[in-house]
Amino acid sequence: MIRRRLFPRAPRDAVAAELDFHVAMRTHELTQAGLPPADAERRARAEFATREAIAAECVAIAETTEQRLSRRDRLLDVARDIRFAVRQLLKAPAFSLGVIATLALGIGAGSSVFALLDGIFWRWPAGVSAPATLQRVWITSRPSMGTPPYSATDLEYPRYRAISALLPANASALYSVDPTVTVQVRDAALPARLAYATASLFPLVGAHAVLGRLYGRGEDVMGAAAPVVVVSESFWRRSLGADAGVIGATVAIGRARYQVIGIVAAPFSGVDVEGVDAWVPLGDYPGVSQGATPWWESRNWSGFQMLLRVPPGLASAAFDARATQAIHAADGQVGSVDSSARVTAGSLIMARGPGEQSAETSIAVQLGGVALLLLLIVTANVLGLMLARAARRRQEVALRLALGISRGRLLRLLLAESAVLAAVAGVASVLVAVVGGALLRRWLFPDTRWAAPPLHWHLVAFAAVTAIAIAVLTSLMSMRVAVTNHGALIDRVHGRSLGGMGRLRTAAVIGQIALSTVLLVGAVLFAESLRNVRRLDVGYDADRLVYAAVRAAPGEAGDVTAARVDEVVAPIARRVAAEGTSRTSAIPLQVGGFGIPWFAGTDSMGARAHFRPTVSRVAAGYFAVVGLRFVTGGDFGAQTSGVVVNQKMAETVWPGVNPVGQCLRLGKRDAACHLVTGVVRDARRSALIEPPLPQYFVAANDSTVPMVPAADMVVLRVAAVHSAAASALLGAALQRAFPDARVWKVRLEETLEKAYHPWRLGAALFALFGMLALVVASVGVYSVVAYDVAQRMRDFGIRSALGAGVGRLASGVIRGALWPVALGAAIGVLLSLAAAKSVSALLYGVSPHAAVALVAGATVPLAAAIVASLLPAWRAAHADPAIGLRSE
């Protein structure tokens, strides 16, 4: 019915409807004059007895007019509608600016989140041919007993070699990225991201050289790679000034020197969200050999990423099974077999792979839902504003209908106004989205250098479609209210208002408040989680520890480097009044861990396939320096064959037995016995939130376990207030002493702050979006209350004349405003309870049903509604009694 009224199928239908309207109006006039309704209708129809002839004449005129309309005439008609719409909107600047600002903020915020999710989940890497068929290898295994399977893309070269043997030539590639190299070109030192990649990478992804050439298989030989480098076209233009003379030039990357042989054509800059500036052969990767075993034959060098294209005739599941068998065989050749390891050829896009999403990515997904809620709030708010405008123009609309305007023509006028608003708001929202998208990237992924900018045609399309959808929806709703009120002129005489429109606007306010409550509840939950996470005891005195390491030049003896580092560290330790110094091979709270075969008595690592403790080298005094407390026993001190284990390992390997004095054999079954000298309490090993994981420590100078990395990281214990200064002094001193080496330093407190980042960001973003939604909802509350007060000023004037006090009138308005807000808050609490499961994984130490969050989320909108209704209530309370008396 509505569709037929809004969109007439033919001029004949429009003319018939128009004549029916005139008959109804004449009947109403006769009824008002005193005739009975039946007699009035018969007389009206008699007066229009020639309606068929009139209808036929009108239809003929309309059809002739339609036939005369050319495409140019229609375009001119549309242009006239737009000009009229602009004039109408300029007459109501407050309304226009309010709608544009609301749409720009809402659509801009939603588009910025869309741009973030697009870059993470949907946008294929630029310059990759057939990206949908290019896959990334994932290895799923169970790292420790009692823990769930873990999927990662980290791969070792022996496993890559085994998998690639199943594929045709150039159907697979391996690469690893170093994000912090410096490229020395002439006198300029340029920061860059360097990829060590097999020569097969370029034909695999379809990349080619825009200048020069790319390196080939003959230049990518393990341990004997050619010193050549190719750079991306964007890096060449951005940092090298698009100088063609760079081809053939020699550049320094670290201490190594390479010849530039080609420029990789844009837009290719790698297959990850972070771009790559330069590529060198994988054979030149600076891995450290362990004795006679080179790194490419070892299982201890991972961190490589493998890409492949599965042959068309081979099913993905069948390939995964064959690849799993291949890596088990490769594991057996270079060490122990991880029987839990499984190969999966997954999506090229990391976030769409089988691995567990990072906390930041999970928050980005949650923000997608938040942005959708915000868009719904904005739509409801704009609908309320449009309905308020329709209410103020209802006499104008009724007059136009009475003068013969068609409903289709009226809808076009309303759509033109909405289109102008949507166009201006759409352009503004794209600007907001570009800025907001960049900010979200910086806040959520501060260490990521994105290859693609936020501005993309996907973003523009999303903003345009959203703006058009909101404009059409609000126009249709306004039109529906306008065309159903044929008696608007009569209603004005009798003081009647549009109850249906009032109910729609009230429903819009209830929806806005409900959705705002959901966002505010989420903000409180994240804030509580952040507070709980900060209270966690990680097992170390994190605020007092400063770590530093020097990656010395290849070929320099490790003991000489350690001695030189100690010489540099000693005066710094005295200067900052360090309470102790020591050495370690690993810093806490870093992802992953180093493990080797171990044997305890008759049991072995093979019999405990899912129990894999990690091992670290530590120097004397390490436990006292970092704050690891002993449960029993003590440090191995001067012993070189002692072992210190944590509680988790002690309880699992020697249940019910004192572990001190027990024997642990490392590396192989017949290795020398390492006696357990002490047990330290469990501490965080790889992540802030994790179950207790097994861990043990060996002496820094224990030469019987050569497989464990050297203890080349210095750790200082200083007063918390001096940690930042100690870190800066230590880094500067080491860089001066080793100008050609890479100096790495970090305060453990900084690592903790990064670990807190997801919860801190979740609280900030939910609060930001929640407050934005609350502001928009408060504007909606204000518009509804202000309109209602404006419509009832005569009533308020009469009540004031009859003796109603200011307080009574104001409180009545506020009470009337609060009931839809209270209902919306209650609905929001119910929605929060229903959505609890979707955010529970991101919370820590707080239930998604926490009463404090639900109460806070419901209370804030109520307070905002009271504030929003104060001004209209003041106007109602000070209504002029003369207005009401004169109207009567």
Short mmCIF file of C-alpha atoms in Angstrom, two decimals, residues 493-495 794-795 797-799 801-802 881-888:
data_model
loop_
_atom_site.label_atom_id
_atom_site.label_comp_id
_atom_site.label_asym_id
_atom_site.label_seq_id
_atom_site.Cartn_x
_atom_site.Cartn_y
_atom_site.Cartn_z
CA VAL A 493 -6.75 24.55 13.65
CA HIS A 494 -7.75 22.07 16.32
CA GLY A 495 -4.29 21.88 17.89
CA ARG A 794 0.18 26.95 25.01
CA ASP A 795 -0.53 24.20 27.57
CA GLY A 797 1.12 28.91 29.53
CA ILE A 798 -2.36 27.90 30.68
CA ARG A 799 -0.97 25.81 33.55
CA ALA A 801 -1.78 31.03 34.53
CA LEU A 802 -3.67 28.56 36.71
CA PRO A 881 0.70 32.75 30.68
CA ALA A 882 -0.63 35.27 28.15
CA ILE A 883 0.12 32.83 25.32
CA GLY A 884 -2.22 30.23 26.72
CA LEU A 885 -4.95 32.76 27.61
CA ARG A 886 -4.91 34.40 24.16
CA SER A 887 -5.12 30.99 22.43
CA GLU A 888 -8.33 30.26 24.34
#
